[in-house]
C-alpha cells in the first residue's frame, strides 16, 4: 500500500494528503448541523448518530487548490456600466470578456445582466491571469465563474440554511402596527400576521387597547448566524376578548386553527388595507347632508383618496355604475345569500358581469356622491338584509379531514405548546 502511494506522482500524493487532512479536520471540528436546529425533532441524549460524508459532494477535480493564493480585487458596478465598460475601467481586456461570455451561456447571461451596485470579486494568480469571479447573490448563495482547461465554467455555491424558532408578543396600547414593531416583528411579518387573521379580525377598525398577540416564527440560520426571518409557524391573537389561534400546515402551506379549520374564509373582514385607514367611524354621527341621525347600514373606512378597495370575497359584479348619492359604486353577488356593496369610489376597475376573486382590487377609495369627505362606505347583505360586516356570522370554513387532519392536529399541539413555553420563558425573564 505504502509503496503504491510512494510511486504516485507528487501532485497526487499532495492532493491525497491534503484532502485526508480536510476530512479529519471536518470530522473533529465542524459543528454538527443538527446542533443548529431546534425543531421538534430533538436528538436523543446518549444515542450515537453516524456522521455521513457524501464523497460525491467533495468535488476534488474542481476544488481549485490555487484559490488560496489568488489576489482578490473587489469592484462595484457603476450606474450605466456594462460588463464591457467595467472590464475597461478595471484594466481587463475585451478579449478576456469575449472568452468569458463565449465559454458558457450562463456566464453570458450573468455578465450581460449586471446592475449598478453589484459587487464582483476578481481573483488573479501570480501571473495576473484571471482565475475566478465571484458575486454574492444572497447571504447563502454565491455565483462563481472559474477558469478551467476549456475556458471558463460557472456554478452557484450554496450554504446550508437551517431554521430555528423565535418568538414575539405584545399587548396593544396605541395601535397594532406600533405594538408589532415594538415586539420586534418586521414589516413583512406584521402584514403576514394581519393576513393570517384577516378573515376573523378587521385590522382597520376592530383593534382595541389591550388586544394582544403571540407569534412563533422561523429564523434562517447560515453557519450559525441568523440571516433572516422565515414564516410564521403559530400565532395567537386576542381581539376584544376573543382569542384566535392559527398554525401553519407544512403539507398544504396554509394556516388552520387548532381543530384543523381553515383560517382563510369566504369573506375578508375588511376590504381595505388596514395601514391606510385613518379613523374609526362614529355610528351616531349626523348625516353630513340631511343633518339627521340615522341608523347607518354599513361600515365607513376613512383613508386617503386612491387607496385600493378589495373584493371581500369571490363573486360576480352585479353593478358597476355612478349616481349622485352613491357616487361611483360596485355591487358584488357572492352567492344567492351574500351581496357586498362598495360606495363613493374615485375609480371603478371592474365591469358589470365580471367575475372577481377575493382580494382583487375593484376600484379606489374616493369621495364621489353625497359625502363630506373621502371614505369607503361598505355594506354586507345576507339574504337582502344589512348586517354589520364586522360581526356577522360567516359561512364555515373548510376543515382538514382524515389523515391530514390527524397529522396537522398533532403538529399543531406541539407548536402551540412551543408558543406557550416561549411566552412563559419571556414572562419569567
Ligand atoms: Zn357610510
mmCIF file with all atom_site columns, C-alpha atoms in Angstrom, residues 88-298:
data_model
loop_
_atom_site.group_PDB
_atom_site.id
_atom_site.type_symbol
_atom_site.label_atom_id
_atom_site.label_alt_id
_atom_site.label_comp_id
_atom_site.label_asym_id
_atom_site.label_entity_id
_atom_site.label_seq_id
_atom_site.pdbx_PDB_ins_code
_atom_site.Cartn_x
_atom_site.Cartn_y
_atom_site.Cartn_z
_atom_site.occupancy
_atom_site.B_iso_or_equiv
_atom_site.pdbx_formal_charge
_atom_site.auth_seq_id
_atom_site.auth_comp_id
_atom_site.auth_asym_id
_atom_site.auth_atom_id
_atom_site.pdbx_PDB_model_num
ATOM 1   C CA . UNK A 1 88  ? -12.225 48.561 -19.423 1.00 0.00 ? 88  UNK A CA 1
ATOM 2   C CA . UNK A 1 89  ? -12.325 50.586 -16.185 1.00 0.00 ? 89  UNK A CA 1
ATOM 3   C CA . UNK A 1 90  ? -10.522 47.936 -14.177 1.00 0.00 ? 90  UNK A CA 1
ATOM 4   C CA . UNK A 1 91  ? -7.971  47.187 -16.890 1.00 0.00 ? 91  UNK A CA 1
ATOM 5   C CA . UNK A 1 92  ? -9.199  43.825 -18.198 1.00 0.00 ? 92  UNK A CA 1
ATOM 6   C CA . UNK A 1 93  ? -9.070  43.142 -21.935 1.00 0.00 ? 93  UNK A CA 1
ATOM 7   C CA . UNK A 1 94  ? -12.094 42.897 -24.237 1.00 0.00 ? 94  UNK A CA 1
ATOM 8   C CA . UNK A 1 95  ? -10.567 39.602 -25.393 1.00 0.00 ? 95  UNK A CA 1
ATOM 9   C CA . UNK A 1 96  ? -10.909 38.180 -21.862 1.00 0.00 ? 96  UNK A CA 1
ATOM 10  C CA . UNK A 1 97  ? -14.550 39.302 -21.679 1.00 0.00 ? 97  UNK A CA 1
ATOM 11  C CA . UNK A 1 98  ? -15.179 37.712 -25.067 1.00 0.00 ? 98  UNK A CA 1
ATOM 12  C CA . UNK A 1 99  ? -13.575 34.485 -23.836 1.00 0.00 ? 99  UNK A CA 1
ATOM 13  C CA . UNK A 1 100 ? -15.801 34.567 -20.736 1.00 0.00 ? 100 UNK A CA 1
ATOM 14  C CA . UNK A 1 101 ? -19.134 35.113 -22.475 1.00 0.00 ? 101 UNK A CA 1
ATOM 15  C CA . UNK A 1 102 ? -18.407 32.576 -25.200 1.00 0.00 ? 102 UNK A CA 1
ATOM 16  C CA . UNK A 1 103 ? -17.423 29.882 -22.676 1.00 0.00 ? 103 UNK A CA 1
ATOM 17  C CA . UNK A 1 104 ? -20.821 29.319 -21.173 1.00 0.00 ? 104 UNK A CA 1
ATOM 18  C CA . UNK A 1 105 ? -24.380 30.540 -21.807 1.00 0.00 ? 105 UNK A CA 1
ATOM 19  C CA . UNK A 1 106 ? -24.927 31.148 -18.082 1.00 0.00 ? 106 UNK A CA 1
ATOM 20  C CA . UNK A 1 107 ? -21.808 33.344 -17.857 1.00 0.00 ? 107 UNK A CA 1
ATOM 21  C CA . UNK A 1 108 ? -23.040 35.351 -20.809 1.00 0.00 ? 108 UNK A CA 1
ATOM 22  C CA . UNK A 1 109 ? -26.424 35.790 -19.125 1.00 0.00 ? 109 UNK A CA 1
ATOM 23  C CA . UNK A 1 110 ? -24.895 36.860 -15.804 1.00 0.00 ? 110 UNK A CA 1
ATOM 24  C CA . UNK A 1 111 ? -22.416 39.309 -17.325 1.00 0.00 ? 111 UNK A CA 1
ATOM 25  C CA . UNK A 1 112 ? -24.969 40.975 -19.577 1.00 0.00 ? 112 UNK A CA 1
ATOM 26  C CA . UNK A 1 113 ? -27.341 41.358 -16.630 1.00 0.00 ? 113 UNK A CA 1
ATOM 27  C CA . UNK A 1 114 ? -25.072 43.361 -14.325 1.00 0.00 ? 114 UNK A CA 1
ATOM 28  C CA . UNK A 1 115 ? -26.826 46.016 -12.288 1.00 0.00 ? 115 UNK A CA 1
ATOM 29  C CA . UNK A 1 116 ? -25.445 49.131 -10.622 1.00 0.00 ? 116 UNK A CA 1
ATOM 30  C CA . UNK A 1 117 ? -24.322 48.224 -7.105  1.00 0.00 ? 117 UNK A CA 1
ATOM 31  C CA . UNK A 1 118 ? -23.490 44.591 -7.938  1.00 0.00 ? 118 UNK A CA 1
ATOM 32  C CA . UNK A 1 119 ? -20.197 43.714 -6.288  1.00 0.00 ? 119 UNK A CA 1
ATOM 33  C CA . UNK A 1 120 ? -17.859 41.421 -8.197  1.00 0.00 ? 120 UNK A CA 1
ATOM 34  C CA . UNK A 1 121 ? -14.678 39.929 -6.795  1.00 0.00 ? 121 UNK A CA 1
ATOM 35  C CA . UNK A 1 122 ? -11.935 39.135 -9.292  1.00 0.00 ? 122 UNK A CA 1
ATOM 36  C CA . UNK A 1 123 ? -9.252  36.581 -8.332  1.00 0.00 ? 123 UNK A CA 1
ATOM 37  C CA . UNK A 1 124 ? -5.893  36.639 -10.132 1.00 0.00 ? 124 UNK A CA 1
ATOM 38  C CA . UNK A 1 125 ? -2.989  34.199 -9.951  1.00 0.00 ? 125 UNK A CA 1
ATOM 39  C CA . UNK A 1 126 ? 0.700   35.135 -9.655  1.00 0.00 ? 126 UNK A CA 1
ATOM 40  C CA . UNK A 1 127 ? 0.854   35.770 -13.428 1.00 0.00 ? 127 UNK A CA 1
ATOM 41  C CA . UNK A 1 128 ? -2.083  38.227 -13.085 1.00 0.00 ? 128 UNK A CA 1
ATOM 42  C CA . UNK A 1 129 ? -4.276  35.835 -15.062 1.00 0.00 ? 129 UNK A CA 1
ATOM 43  C CA . UNK A 1 130 ? -7.942  35.952 -14.099 1.00 0.00 ? 130 UNK A CA 1
ATOM 44  C CA . UNK A 1 131 ? -8.819  32.650 -12.398 1.00 0.00 ? 131 UNK A CA 1
ATOM 45  C CA . UNK A 1 132 ? -12.136 33.372 -10.727 1.00 0.00 ? 132 UNK A CA 1
ATOM 46  C CA . UNK A 1 133 ? -15.004 35.881 -10.499 1.00 0.00 ? 133 UNK A CA 1
ATOM 47  C CA . UNK A 1 134 ? -17.488 35.683 -7.634  1.00 0.00 ? 134 UNK A CA 1
ATOM 48  C CA . UNK A 1 135 ? -20.669 37.584 -6.875  1.00 0.00 ? 135 UNK A CA 1
ATOM 49  C CA . UNK A 1 136 ? -22.657 37.174 -3.682  1.00 0.00 ? 136 UNK A CA 1
ATOM 50  C CA . UNK A 1 137 ? -26.322 36.618 -4.562  1.00 0.00 ? 137 UNK A CA 1
ATOM 51  C CA . UNK A 1 138 ? -27.625 36.283 -1.004  1.00 0.00 ? 138 UNK A CA 1
ATOM 52  C CA . UNK A 1 139 ? -26.356 35.506 2.463   1.00 0.00 ? 139 UNK A CA 1
ATOM 53  C CA . UNK A 1 140 ? -26.105 31.865 1.486   1.00 0.00 ? 140 UNK A CA 1
ATOM 54  C CA . UNK A 1 141 ? -25.546 31.854 -2.286  1.00 0.00 ? 141 UNK A CA 1
ATOM 55  C CA . UNK A 1 142 ? -22.504 32.903 -4.300  1.00 0.00 ? 142 UNK A CA 1
ATOM 56  C CA . UNK A 1 143 ? -22.254 32.882 -8.074  1.00 0.00 ? 143 UNK A CA 1
ATOM 57  C CA . UNK A 1 144 ? -18.838 31.708 -9.213  1.00 0.00 ? 144 UNK A CA 1
ATOM 58  C CA . UNK A 1 145 ? -17.028 31.778 -12.538 1.00 0.00 ? 145 UNK A CA 1
ATOM 59  C CA . UNK A 1 146 ? -13.859 29.668 -12.584 1.00 0.00 ? 146 UNK A CA 1
ATOM 60  C CA . UNK A 1 147 ? -11.189 29.196 -15.220 1.00 0.00 ? 147 UNK A CA 1
ATOM 61  C CA . UNK A 1 148 ? -10.961 25.627 -16.447 1.00 0.00 ? 148 UNK A CA 1
ATOM 62  C CA . UNK A 1 149 ? -8.936  23.825 -19.114 1.00 0.00 ? 149 UNK A CA 1
ATOM 63  C CA . UNK A 1 150 ? -11.508 24.697 -21.738 1.00 0.00 ? 150 UNK A CA 1
ATOM 64  C CA . UNK A 1 151 ? -12.231 28.335 -20.945 1.00 0.00 ? 151 UNK A CA 1
ATOM 65  C CA . UNK A 1 152 ? -14.485 29.264 -18.007 1.00 0.00 ? 152 UNK A CA 1
ATOM 66  C CA . UNK A 1 153 ? -17.299 27.494 -16.223 1.00 0.00 ? 153 UNK A CA 1
ATOM 67  C CA . UNK A 1 154 ? -19.854 28.770 -13.733 1.00 0.00 ? 154 UNK A CA 1
ATOM 68  C CA . UNK A 1 155 ? -21.578 27.431 -10.654 1.00 0.00 ? 155 UNK A CA 1
ATOM 69  C CA . UNK A 1 156 ? -23.559 28.554 -7.629  1.00 0.00 ? 156 UNK A CA 1
ATOM 70  C CA . UNK A 1 157 ? -22.152 27.880 -4.174  1.00 0.00 ? 157 UNK A CA 1
ATOM 71  C CA . UNK A 1 158 ? -24.933 27.233 -1.697  1.00 0.00 ? 158 UNK A CA 1
ATOM 72  C CA . UNK A 1 159 ? -24.503 27.135 2.029   1.00 0.00 ? 159 UNK A CA 1
ATOM 73  C CA . UNK A 1 160 ? -26.940 25.083 4.024   1.00 0.00 ? 160 UNK A CA 1
ATOM 74  C CA . UNK A 1 161 ? -29.819 27.079 5.515   1.00 0.00 ? 161 UNK A CA 1
ATOM 75  C CA . UNK A 1 162 ? -31.100 25.867 8.858   1.00 0.00 ? 162 UNK A CA 1
ATOM 76  C CA . UNK A 1 163 ? -34.115 27.071 10.770  1.00 0.00 ? 163 UNK A CA 1
ATOM 77  C CA . UNK A 1 164 ? -34.626 27.907 14.398  1.00 0.00 ? 164 UNK A CA 1
ATOM 78  C CA . UNK A 1 165 ? -37.578 29.364 16.246  1.00 0.00 ? 165 UNK A CA 1
ATOM 79  C CA . UNK A 1 166 ? -38.002 32.816 17.680  1.00 0.00 ? 166 UNK A CA 1
ATOM 80  C CA . UNK A 1 167 ? -40.910 34.384 19.466  1.00 0.00 ? 167 UNK A CA 1
ATOM 81  C CA . UNK A 1 168 ? -42.592 37.765 19.794  1.00 0.00 ? 168 UNK A CA 1
ATOM 82  C CA . UNK A 1 169 ? -45.547 39.004 21.786  1.00 0.00 ? 169 UNK A CA 1
ATOM 83  C CA . UNK A 1 170 ? -47.201 42.291 22.590  1.00 0.00 ? 170 UNK A CA 1
ATOM 84  C CA . UNK A 1 171 ? -50.186 43.894 24.175  1.00 0.00 ? 171 UNK A CA 1
ATOM 85  C CA . UNK A 1 172 ? -51.637 46.683 22.087  1.00 0.00 ? 172 UNK A CA 1
ATOM 86  C CA . UNK A 1 173 ? -51.788 50.141 23.674  1.00 0.00 ? 173 UNK A CA 1
ATOM 87  C CA . UNK A 1 174 ? -51.997 52.600 20.779  1.00 0.00 ? 174 UNK A CA 1
ATOM 88  C CA . UNK A 1 175 ? -52.188 50.614 17.547  1.00 0.00 ? 175 UNK A CA 1
ATOM 89  C CA . UNK A 1 176 ? -51.394 47.203 16.123  1.00 0.00 ? 176 UNK A CA 1
ATOM 90  C CA . UNK A 1 177 ? -48.548 48.339 13.879  1.00 0.00 ? 177 UNK A CA 1
ATOM 91  C CA . UNK A 1 178 ? -46.636 50.098 16.641  1.00 0.00 ? 178 UNK A CA 1
ATOM 92  C CA . UNK A 1 179 ? -47.135 47.186 19.032  1.00 0.00 ? 179 UNK A CA 1
ATOM 93  C CA . UNK A 1 180 ? -45.855 44.717 16.438  1.00 0.00 ? 180 UNK A CA 1
ATOM 94  C CA . UNK A 1 181 ? -42.823 46.851 15.606  1.00 0.00 ? 181 UNK A CA 1
ATOM 95  C CA . UNK A 1 182 ? -42.152 47.207 19.334  1.00 0.00 ? 182 UNK A CA 1
ATOM 96  C CA . UNK A 1 183 ? -42.272 43.423 19.664  1.00 0.00 ? 183 UNK A CA 1
ATOM 97  C CA . UNK A 1 184 ? -39.529 43.131 17.052  1.00 0.00 ? 184 UNK A CA 1
ATOM 98  C CA . UNK A 1 185 ? -41.563 41.976 14.062  1.00 0.00 ? 185 UNK A CA 1
ATOM 99  C CA . UNK A 1 186 ? -40.559 43.126 10.586  1.00 0.00 ? 186 UNK A CA 1
ATOM 100 C CA . UNK A 1 187 ? -42.974 44.926 8.251   1.00 0.00 ? 187 UNK A CA 1
ATOM 101 C CA . UNK A 1 188 ? -43.346 41.707 6.255   1.00 0.00 ? 188 UNK A CA 1
ATOM 102 C CA . UNK A 1 189 ? -44.179 39.715 9.360   1.00 0.00 ? 189 UNK A CA 1
ATOM 103 C CA . UNK A 1 190 ? -46.747 42.279 10.501  1.00 0.00 ? 190 UNK A CA 1
ATOM 104 C CA . UNK A 1 191 ? -48.506 42.037 7.134   1.00 0.00 ? 191 UNK A CA 1
ATOM 105 C CA . UNK A 1 192 ? -48.240 38.243 7.270   1.00 0.00 ? 192 UNK A CA 1
ATOM 106 C CA . UNK A 1 193 ? -49.813 38.215 10.742  1.00 0.00 ? 193 UNK A CA 1
ATOM 107 C CA . UNK A 1 194 ? -52.627 40.569 9.658   1.00 0.00 ? 194 UNK A CA 1
ATOM 108 C CA . UNK A 1 195 ? -53.101 38.334 6.608   1.00 0.00 ? 195 UNK A CA 1
ATOM 109 C CA . UNK A 1 196 ? -53.405 35.169 8.701   1.00 0.00 ? 196 UNK A CA 1
ATOM 110 C CA . UNK A 1 197 ? -56.143 36.672 10.894  1.00 0.00 ? 197 UNK A CA 1
ATOM 111 C CA . UNK A 1 198 ? -57.627 38.953 8.212   1.00 0.00 ? 198 UNK A CA 1
ATOM 112 C CA . UNK A 1 199 ? -60.719 36.749 7.808   1.00 0.00 ? 199 UNK A CA 1
ATOM 113 C CA . UNK A 1 200 ? -61.550 36.903 11.524  1.00 0.00 ? 200 UNK A CA 1
ATOM 114 C CA . UNK A 1 201 ? -60.416 40.345 12.583  1.00 0.00 ? 201 UNK A CA 1
ATOM 115 C CA . UNK A 1 202 ? -60.916 43.710 10.900  1.00 0.00 ? 202 UNK A CA 1
ATOM 116 C CA . UNK A 1 203 ? -57.470 45.179 11.493  1.00 0.00 ? 203 UNK A CA 1
ATOM 117 C CA . UNK A 1 204 ? -58.665 48.557 10.213  1.00 0.00 ? 204 UNK A CA 1
ATOM 118 C CA . UNK A 1 205 ? -61.477 49.132 12.702  1.00 0.00 ? 205 UNK A CA 1
ATOM 119 C CA . UNK A 1 206 ? -61.698 46.339 15.290  1.00 0.00 ? 206 UNK A CA 1
ATOM 120 C CA . UNK A 1 207 ? -58.387 46.558 17.127  1.00 0.00 ? 207 UNK A CA 1
ATOM 121 C CA . UNK A 1 208 ? -58.765 47.795 20.687  1.00 0.00 ? 208 UNK A CA 1
ATOM 122 C CA . UNK A 1 209 ? -56.460 48.680 23.536  1.00 0.00 ? 209 UNK A CA 1
ATOM 123 C CA . UNK A 1 210 ? -55.461 45.505 25.464  1.00 0.00 ? 210 UNK A CA 1
ATOM 124 C CA . UNK A 1 211 ? -55.780 43.286 22.406  1.00 0.00 ? 211 UNK A CA 1
ATOM 125 C CA . UNK A 1 212 ? -52.684 41.091 22.297  1.00 0.00 ? 212 UNK A CA 1
ATOM 126 C CA . UNK A 1 213 ? -50.804 38.621 20.150  1.00 0.00 ? 213 UNK A CA 1
ATOM 127 C CA . UNK A 1 214 ? -48.099 35.968 20.328  1.00 0.00 ? 214 UNK A CA 1
ATOM 128 C CA . UNK A 1 215 ? -46.099 34.775 17.359  1.00 0.00 ? 215 UNK A CA 1
ATOM 129 C CA . UNK A 1 216 ? -43.762 31.818 16.903  1.00 0.00 ? 216 UNK A CA 1
ATOM 130 C CA . UNK A 1 217 ? -41.711 32.245 13.754  1.00 0.00 ? 217 UNK A CA 1
ATOM 131 C CA . UNK A 1 218 ? -38.743 30.764 11.959  1.00 0.00 ? 218 UNK A CA 1
ATOM 132 C CA . UNK A 1 219 ? -35.336 32.320 11.646  1.00 0.00 ? 219 UNK A CA 1
ATOM 133 C CA . UNK A 1 220 ? -32.968 31.331 8.872   1.00 0.00 ? 220 UNK A CA 1
ATOM 134 C CA . UNK A 1 221 ? -29.523 30.375 10.096  1.00 0.00 ? 221 UNK A CA 1
ATOM 135 C CA . UNK A 1 222 ? -26.428 30.046 7.935   1.00 0.00 ? 222 UNK A CA 1
ATOM 136 C CA . UNK A 1 223 ? -23.173 28.961 9.553   1.00 0.00 ? 223 UNK A CA 1
ATOM 137 C CA . UNK A 1 224 ? -24.538 29.768 12.986  1.00 0.00 ? 224 UNK A CA 1
ATOM 138 C CA . UNK A 1 225 ? -25.643 33.273 12.061  1.00 0.00 ? 225 UNK A CA 1
ATOM 139 C CA . UNK A 1 226 ? -29.239 34.463 11.735  1.00 0.00 ? 226 UNK A CA 1
ATOM 140 C CA . UNK A 1 227 ? -29.577 35.827 8.205   1.00 0.00 ? 227 UNK A CA 1
ATOM 141 C CA . UNK A 1 228 ? -33.312 36.435 8.011   1.00 0.00 ? 228 UNK A CA 1
ATOM 142 C CA . UNK A 1 229 ? -36.826 35.537 9.053   1.00 0.00 ? 229 UNK A CA 1
ATOM 143 C CA . UNK A 1 230 ? -38.796 32.566 7.831   1.00 0.00 ? 230 UNK A CA 1
ATOM 144 C CA . UNK A 1 231 ? -42.507 32.068 8.057   1.00 0.00 ? 231 UNK A CA 1
ATOM 145 C CA . UNK A 1 232 ? -44.853 32.335 10.987  1.00 0.00 ? 232 UNK A CA 1
ATOM 146 C CA . UNK A 1 233 ? -45.347 28.839 12.451  1.00 0.00 ? 233 UNK A CA 1
ATOM 147 C CA . UNK A 1 234 ? -48.022 29.525 15.037  1.00 0.00 ? 234 UNK A CA 1
ATOM 148 C CA . UNK A 1 235 ? -49.810 32.624 16.284  1.00 0.00 ? 235 UNK A CA 1
ATOM 149 C CA . UNK A 1 236 ? -52.496 33.673 18.716  1.00 0.00 ? 236 UNK A CA 1
ATOM 150 C CA . UNK A 1 237 ? -54.464 36.885 18.552  1.00 0.00 ? 237 UNK A CA 1
ATOM 151 C CA . UNK A 1 238 ? -56.820 38.114 21.244  1.00 0.00 ? 238 UNK A CA 1
ATOM 152 C CA . UNK A 1 239 ? -59.252 40.686 19.854  1.00 0.00 ? 239 UNK A CA 1
ATOM 153 C CA . UNK A 1 240 ? -61.915 42.242 22.106  1.00 0.00 ? 240 UNK A CA 1
ATOM 154 C CA . UNK A 1 241 ? -61.858 39.168 24.330  1.00 0.00 ? 241 UNK A CA 1
ATOM 155 C CA . UNK A 1 242 ? -61.941 36.546 21.562  1.00 0.00 ? 242 UNK A CA 1
ATOM 156 C CA . UNK A 1 243 ? -58.793 34.504 21.051  1.00 0.00 ? 243 UNK A CA 1
ATOM 157 C CA . UNK A 1 244 ? -57.970 33.173 17.598  1.00 0.00 ? 244 UNK A CA 1
ATOM 158 C CA . UNK A 1 245 ? -55.246 30.596 17.022  1.00 0.00 ? 245 UNK A CA 1
ATOM 159 C CA . UNK A 1 246 ? -53.537 29.804 13.739  1.00 0.00 ? 246 UNK A CA 1
ATOM 160 C CA . UNK A 1 247 ? -50.978 27.123 12.975  1.00 0.00 ? 247 UNK A CA 1
ATOM 161 C CA . UNK A 1 248 ? -49.042 26.608 9.768   1.00 0.00 ? 248 UNK A CA 1
ATOM 162 C CA . UNK A 1 249 ? -49.626 23.336 7.912   1.00 0.00 ? 249 UNK A CA 1
ATOM 163 C CA . UNK A 1 250 ? -46.395 22.168 6.254   1.00 0.00 ? 250 UNK A CA 1
ATOM 164 C CA . UNK A 1 251 ? -48.211 19.919 3.859   1.00 0.00 ? 251 UNK A CA 1
ATOM 165 C CA . UNK A 1 252 ? -50.633 22.403 2.275   1.00 0.00 ? 252 UNK A CA 1
ATOM 166 C CA . UNK A 1 253 ? -48.792 25.637 3.042   1.00 0.00 ? 253 UNK A CA 1
ATOM 167 C CA . UNK A 1 254 ? -51.960 27.064 4.614   1.00 0.00 ? 254 UNK A CA 1
ATOM 168 C CA . UNK A 1 255 ? -52.938 28.125 8.105   1.00 0.00 ? 255 UNK A CA 1
ATOM 169 C CA . UNK A 1 256 ? -55.571 26.309 10.143  1.00 0.00 ? 256 UNK A CA 1
ATOM 170 C CA . UNK A 1 257 ? -56.942 26.728 13.649  1.00 0.00 ? 257 UNK A CA 1
ATOM 171 C CA . UNK A 1 258 ? -56.274 24.208 16.417  1.00 0.00 ? 258 UNK A CA 1
ATOM 172 C CA . UNK A 1 259 ? -59.126 21.993 15.160  1.00 0.00 ? 259 UNK A CA 1
ATOM 173 C CA . UNK A 1 260 ? -57.946 21.975 11.555  1.00 0.00 ? 260 UNK A CA 1
ATOM 174 C CA . UNK A 1 261 ? -60.424 24.564 10.225  1.00 0.00 ? 261 UNK A CA 1
ATOM 175 C CA . UNK A 1 262 ? -59.027 26.845 7.528   1.00 0.00 ? 262 UNK A CA 1
ATOM 176 C CA . UNK A 1 263 ? -58.135 30.396 8.570   1.00 0.00 ? 263 UNK A CA 1
ATOM 177 C CA . UNK A 1 264 ? -58.950 31.508 5.011   1.00 0.00 ? 264 UNK A CA 1
ATOM 178 C CA . UNK A 1 265 ? -62.681 32.096 4.750   1.00 0.00 ? 265 UNK A CA 1
ATOM 179 C CA . UNK A 1 266 ? -65.235 33.186 2.168   1.00 0.00 ? 266 UNK A CA 1
ATOM 180 C CA . UNK A 1 267 ? -65.035 36.868 3.191   1.00 0.00 ? 267 UNK A CA 1
ATOM 181 C CA . UNK A 1 268 ? -62.308 39.230 4.263   1.00 0.00 ? 268 UNK A CA 1
ATOM 182 C CA . UNK A 1 269 ? -63.311 41.204 7.351   1.00 0.00 ? 269 UNK A CA 1
ATOM 183 C CA . UNK A 1 270 ? -62.008 44.410 5.818   1.00 0.00 ? 270 UNK A CA 1
ATOM 184 C CA . UNK A 1 271 ? -61.967 45.377 2.115   1.00 0.00 ? 271 UNK A CA 1
ATOM 185 C CA . UNK A 1 272 ? -59.160 47.905 2.708   1.00 0.00 ? 272 UNK A CA 1
ATOM 186 C CA . UNK A 1 273 ? -55.509 47.574 3.779   1.00 0.00 ? 273 UNK A CA 1
ATOM 187 C CA . UNK A 1 274 ? -55.606 48.439 7.493   1.00 0.00 ? 274 UNK A CA 1
ATOM 188 C CA . UNK A 1 275 ? -52.447 50.519 7.203   1.00 0.00 ? 275 UNK A CA 1
ATOM 189 C CA . UNK A 1 276 ? -54.275 53.117 5.124   1.00 0.00 ? 276 UNK A CA 1
ATOM 190 C CA . UNK A 1 277 ? -57.332 53.522 7.330   1.00 0.00 ? 277 UNK A CA 1
ATOM 191 C CA . UNK A 1 278 ? -57.135 56.733 9.306   1.00 0.00 ? 278 UNK A CA 1
ATOM 192 C CA . UNK A 1 279 ? -60.154 56.894 11.566  1.00 0.00 ? 279 UNK A CA 1
ATOM 193 C CA . UNK A 1 280 ? -62.860 54.929 13.206  1.00 0.00 ? 280 UNK A CA 1
ATOM 194 C CA . UNK A 1 281 ? -66.457 55.547 12.340  1.00 0.00 ? 281 UNK A CA 1
ATOM 195 C CA . UNK A 1 282 ? -68.986 57.028 14.738  1.00 0.00 ? 282 UNK A CA 1
ATOM 196 C CA . UNK A 1 283 ? -72.338 55.329 14.109  1.00 0.00 ? 283 UNK A CA 1
ATOM 197 C CA . UNK A 1 284 ? -74.277 58.108 15.867  1.00 0.00 ? 284 UNK A CA 1
ATOM 198 C CA . UNK A 1 285 ? -72.984 60.995 13.839  1.00 0.00 ? 285 UNK A CA 1
ATOM 199 C CA . UNK A 1 286 ? -75.420 63.167 11.929  1.00 0.00 ? 286 UNK A CA 1
ATOM 200 C CA . UNK A 1 287 ? -75.746 62.558 8.248   1.00 0.00 ? 287 UNK A CA 1
ATOM 201 C CA . UNK A 1 288 ? -73.397 65.104 6.670   1.00 0.00 ? 288 UNK A CA 1
ATOM 202 C CA . UNK A 1 289 ? -76.110 66.406 4.300   1.00 0.00 ? 289 UNK A CA 1
ATOM 203 C CA . UNK A 1 290 ? -79.543 65.830 5.850   1.00 0.00 ? 290 UNK A CA 1
ATOM 204 C CA . UNK A 1 291 ? -78.334 66.507 9.387   1.00 0.00 ? 291 UNK A CA 1
ATOM 205 C CA . UNK A 1 292 ? -80.411 63.624 10.766  1.00 0.00 ? 292 UNK A CA 1
ATOM 206 C CA . UNK A 1 293 ? -79.047 60.863 12.916  1.00 0.00 ? 293 UNK A CA 1
ATOM 207 C CA . UNK A 1 294 ? -79.995 57.675 11.152  1.00 0.00 ? 294 UNK A CA 1
ATOM 208 C CA . UNK A 1 295 ? -79.071 54.062 11.529  1.00 0.00 ? 295 UNK A CA 1
ATOM 209 C CA . UNK A 1 296 ? -76.059 53.533 9.409   1.00 0.00 ? 296 UNK A CA 1
ATOM 210 C CA . UNK A 1 297 ? -76.362 50.473 7.249   1.00 0.00 ? 297 UNK A CA 1
ATOM 211 C CA . UNK A 1 298 ? -72.733 49.917 6.541   1.00 0.00 ? 298 UNK A CA 1
#
